[in-house]
């Protein structure tokens, strides 16, 4: 099973990265493969709603020749997509928002003369976030937006790991956050394997609604 981690923090050694590290180590320990893509290192132009991507339902087909085609390919070769981002103004950071816009059109061929398919239908999507407020006040709107985005795109939303940053004078990571990140990795791994093997009757993830 393969994971595609889309990392939206600008800080390579920041809070979101510190939370992601034990998550990735645990995924590897479970036997999962992953791609890790740092979005601030990529050229991601904003969607301009030209709808060139709607002409051919078999491919991404975007007019821009930037780095989104390679991200599109990485997503299509994965089973689980993880959006990792700090919360900025109650949502994700700008490159991740630009990417989500490019994907909602490029992946979902809903916007031409006739309604076409979702090219990523059935994949799982999960969130890892860090925020200054308590998660229920800092990351709630982001999670709600992504739940709707997932339903619209025919993705299966799995859940969110969200941890609070108490500010620059505090050390962000502690043992509890590390354990939460590892537990979240195991949940995604087990949920993904259940989805791939429907006859397997293991319990569903506690994060699922
Ligand atoms: C520009 C900016 C906007 C932010 N907006 C929010 C916000 O709306 N809600 C919130 O809870 N925290 C907000 N924060 C706090 C960050 O989400 C938090 O510090 C996060 O852990 C930073 O992660 P990083 O170290 O990976 O960059 C903001 C931080 C910055 C720099």
CSV table of C-alpha atoms in Angstrom, one decimal, residues 35-140:
chain,number,residue,atom,x,y,z
A,35,UNK,CA,6.2,9.6,-1.6
A,36,UNK,CA,6.8,12.9,0.3
A,37,UNK,CA,6.3,16.1,-1.7
A,38,UNK,CA,7.2,19.5,-0.2
A,39,UNK,CA,4.8,21.9,-1.9
A,40,UNK,CA,6.9,25.0,-1.3
A,41,UNK,CA,9.7,23.5,-3.4
A,42,UNK,CA,7.3,23.0,-6.4
A,43,UNK,CA,5.9,25.4,-9.0
A,44,UNK,CA,2.2,25.3,-8.6
A,45,UNK,CA,0.3,27.9,-10.6
A,46,UNK,CA,-3.3,28.9,-9.5
A,47,UNK,CA,-6.2,27.5,-11.5
A,48,UNK,CA,-7.6,30.0,-13.9
A,49,UNK,CA,-10.8,28.0,-14.8
A,50,UNK,CA,-9.9,27.8,-18.5
A,51,UNK,CA,-11.4,24.2,-18.5
A,52,UNK,CA,-8.8,22.9,-21.0
A,53,UNK,CA,-8.5,19.9,-18.5
A,54,UNK,CA,-12.1,18.9,-19.3
A,55,UNK,CA,-11.5,18.0,-22.9
A,56,UNK,CA,-9.9,14.6,-22.4
A,57,UNK,CA,-11.2,12.5,-19.6
A,58,UNK,CA,-8.3,10.1,-19.7
A,59,UNK,CA,-5.6,12.5,-18.4
A,60,UNK,CA,-4.9,15.5,-16.2
A,61,UNK,CA,-4.7,17.7,-19.3
A,62,UNK,CA,-3.9,21.0,-17.7
A,63,UNK,CA,-2.8,23.9,-19.8
A,64,UNK,CA,0.0,24.9,-17.4
A,65,UNK,CA,3.4,23.1,-17.7
A,66,UNK,CA,4.5,23.4,-14.1
A,67,UNK,CA,5.1,20.7,-11.4
A,68,UNK,CA,1.4,19.7,-10.9
A,69,UNK,CA,1.6,16.9,-13.6
A,70,UNK,CA,4.2,15.0,-11.5
A,71,UNK,CA,2.1,15.5,-8.3
A,72,UNK,CA,-1.0,14.3,-10.2
A,73,UNK,CA,1.0,11.1,-11.3
A,74,UNK,CA,2.2,10.5,-7.7
A,75,UNK,CA,-1.4,10.8,-6.4
A,76,UNK,CA,-2.7,8.4,-9.0
A,77,UNK,CA,0.0,5.8,-8.1
A,78,UNK,CA,-1.0,5.9,-4.4
A,79,UNK,CA,-3.8,4.5,-2.4
A,80,UNK,CA,-3.9,7.1,0.4
A,81,UNK,CA,-3.3,10.8,0.1
A,82,UNK,CA,-2.2,12.7,3.3
A,83,UNK,CA,-2.5,16.5,3.3
A,84,UNK,CA,0.0,17.8,6.0
A,85,UNK,CA,-0.3,21.5,6.6
A,86,UNK,CA,-0.1,24.1,9.3
A,87,UNK,CA,-3.3,26.1,9.6
A,88,UNK,CA,-3.0,29.5,8.1
A,89,UNK,CA,-6.1,31.8,8.5
A,90,UNK,CA,-8.3,28.8,9.3
A,91,UNK,CA,-7.3,26.8,6.2
A,92,UNK,CA,-4.2,25.3,4.6
A,93,UNK,CA,-1.2,27.2,3.3
A,94,UNK,CA,-1.3,28.9,-0.2
A,95,UNK,CA,0.5,26.2,-2.3
A,96,UNK,CA,-1.8,23.5,-0.9
A,97,UNK,CA,-4.9,25.6,-1.7
A,98,UNK,CA,-3.6,26.2,-5.2
A,99,UNK,CA,-2.9,22.5,-5.6
A,100,UNK,CA,-6.4,21.6,-4.4
A,101,UNK,CA,-8.0,23.9,-7.0
A,102,UNK,CA,-5.9,22.4,-9.8
A,103,UNK,CA,-6.8,18.9,-8.7
A,104,UNK,CA,-10.5,19.5,-8.2
A,105,UNK,CA,-10.7,20.4,-11.8
A,106,UNK,CA,-8.0,18.2,-13.3
A,107,UNK,CA,-9.0,15.1,-11.5
A,108,UNK,CA,-12.8,15.6,-11.6
A,109,UNK,CA,-14.1,15.7,-15.2
A,110,UNK,CA,-17.4,17.2,-14.1
A,111,UNK,CA,-17.2,20.6,-15.8
A,112,UNK,CA,-17.4,20.1,-19.5
A,113,UNK,CA,-20.5,19.7,-21.8
A,114,UNK,CA,-21.2,16.3,-20.1
A,115,UNK,CA,-20.4,15.1,-16.6
A,116,UNK,CA,-17.4,12.7,-16.7
A,117,UNK,CA,-15.6,10.6,-14.1
A,118,UNK,CA,-13.5,11.4,-11.1
A,119,UNK,CA,-10.0,10.0,-11.9
A,120,UNK,CA,-9.1,9.6,-8.3
A,121,UNK,CA,-12.4,8.1,-7.1
A,122,UNK,CA,-12.1,5.6,-4.2
A,123,UNK,CA,-8.7,6.8,-2.9
A,124,UNK,CA,-8.5,7.6,0.8
A,125,UNK,CA,-7.7,11.1,2.1
A,126,UNK,CA,-6.4,12.0,5.6
A,127,UNK,CA,-5.2,15.2,7.2
A,128,UNK,CA,-2.3,16.1,9.5
A,129,UNK,CA,-2.4,19.6,10.8
A,130,UNK,CA,-0.8,21.8,13.5
A,131,UNK,CA,-2.5,25.0,14.7
A,132,UNK,CA,-2.2,27.8,17.3
A,133,UNK,CA,-5.8,27.4,18.6
A,134,UNK,CA,-7.1,24.2,20.1
A,135,UNK,CA,-7.8,21.9,17.1
A,136,UNK,CA,-11.6,22.3,17.5
A,137,UNK,CA,-11.3,26.0,16.9
A,138,UNK,CA,-8.2,26.1,14.7
A,139,UNK,CA,-8.5,23.1,12.3
A,140,UNK,CA,-12.3,22.6,12.3
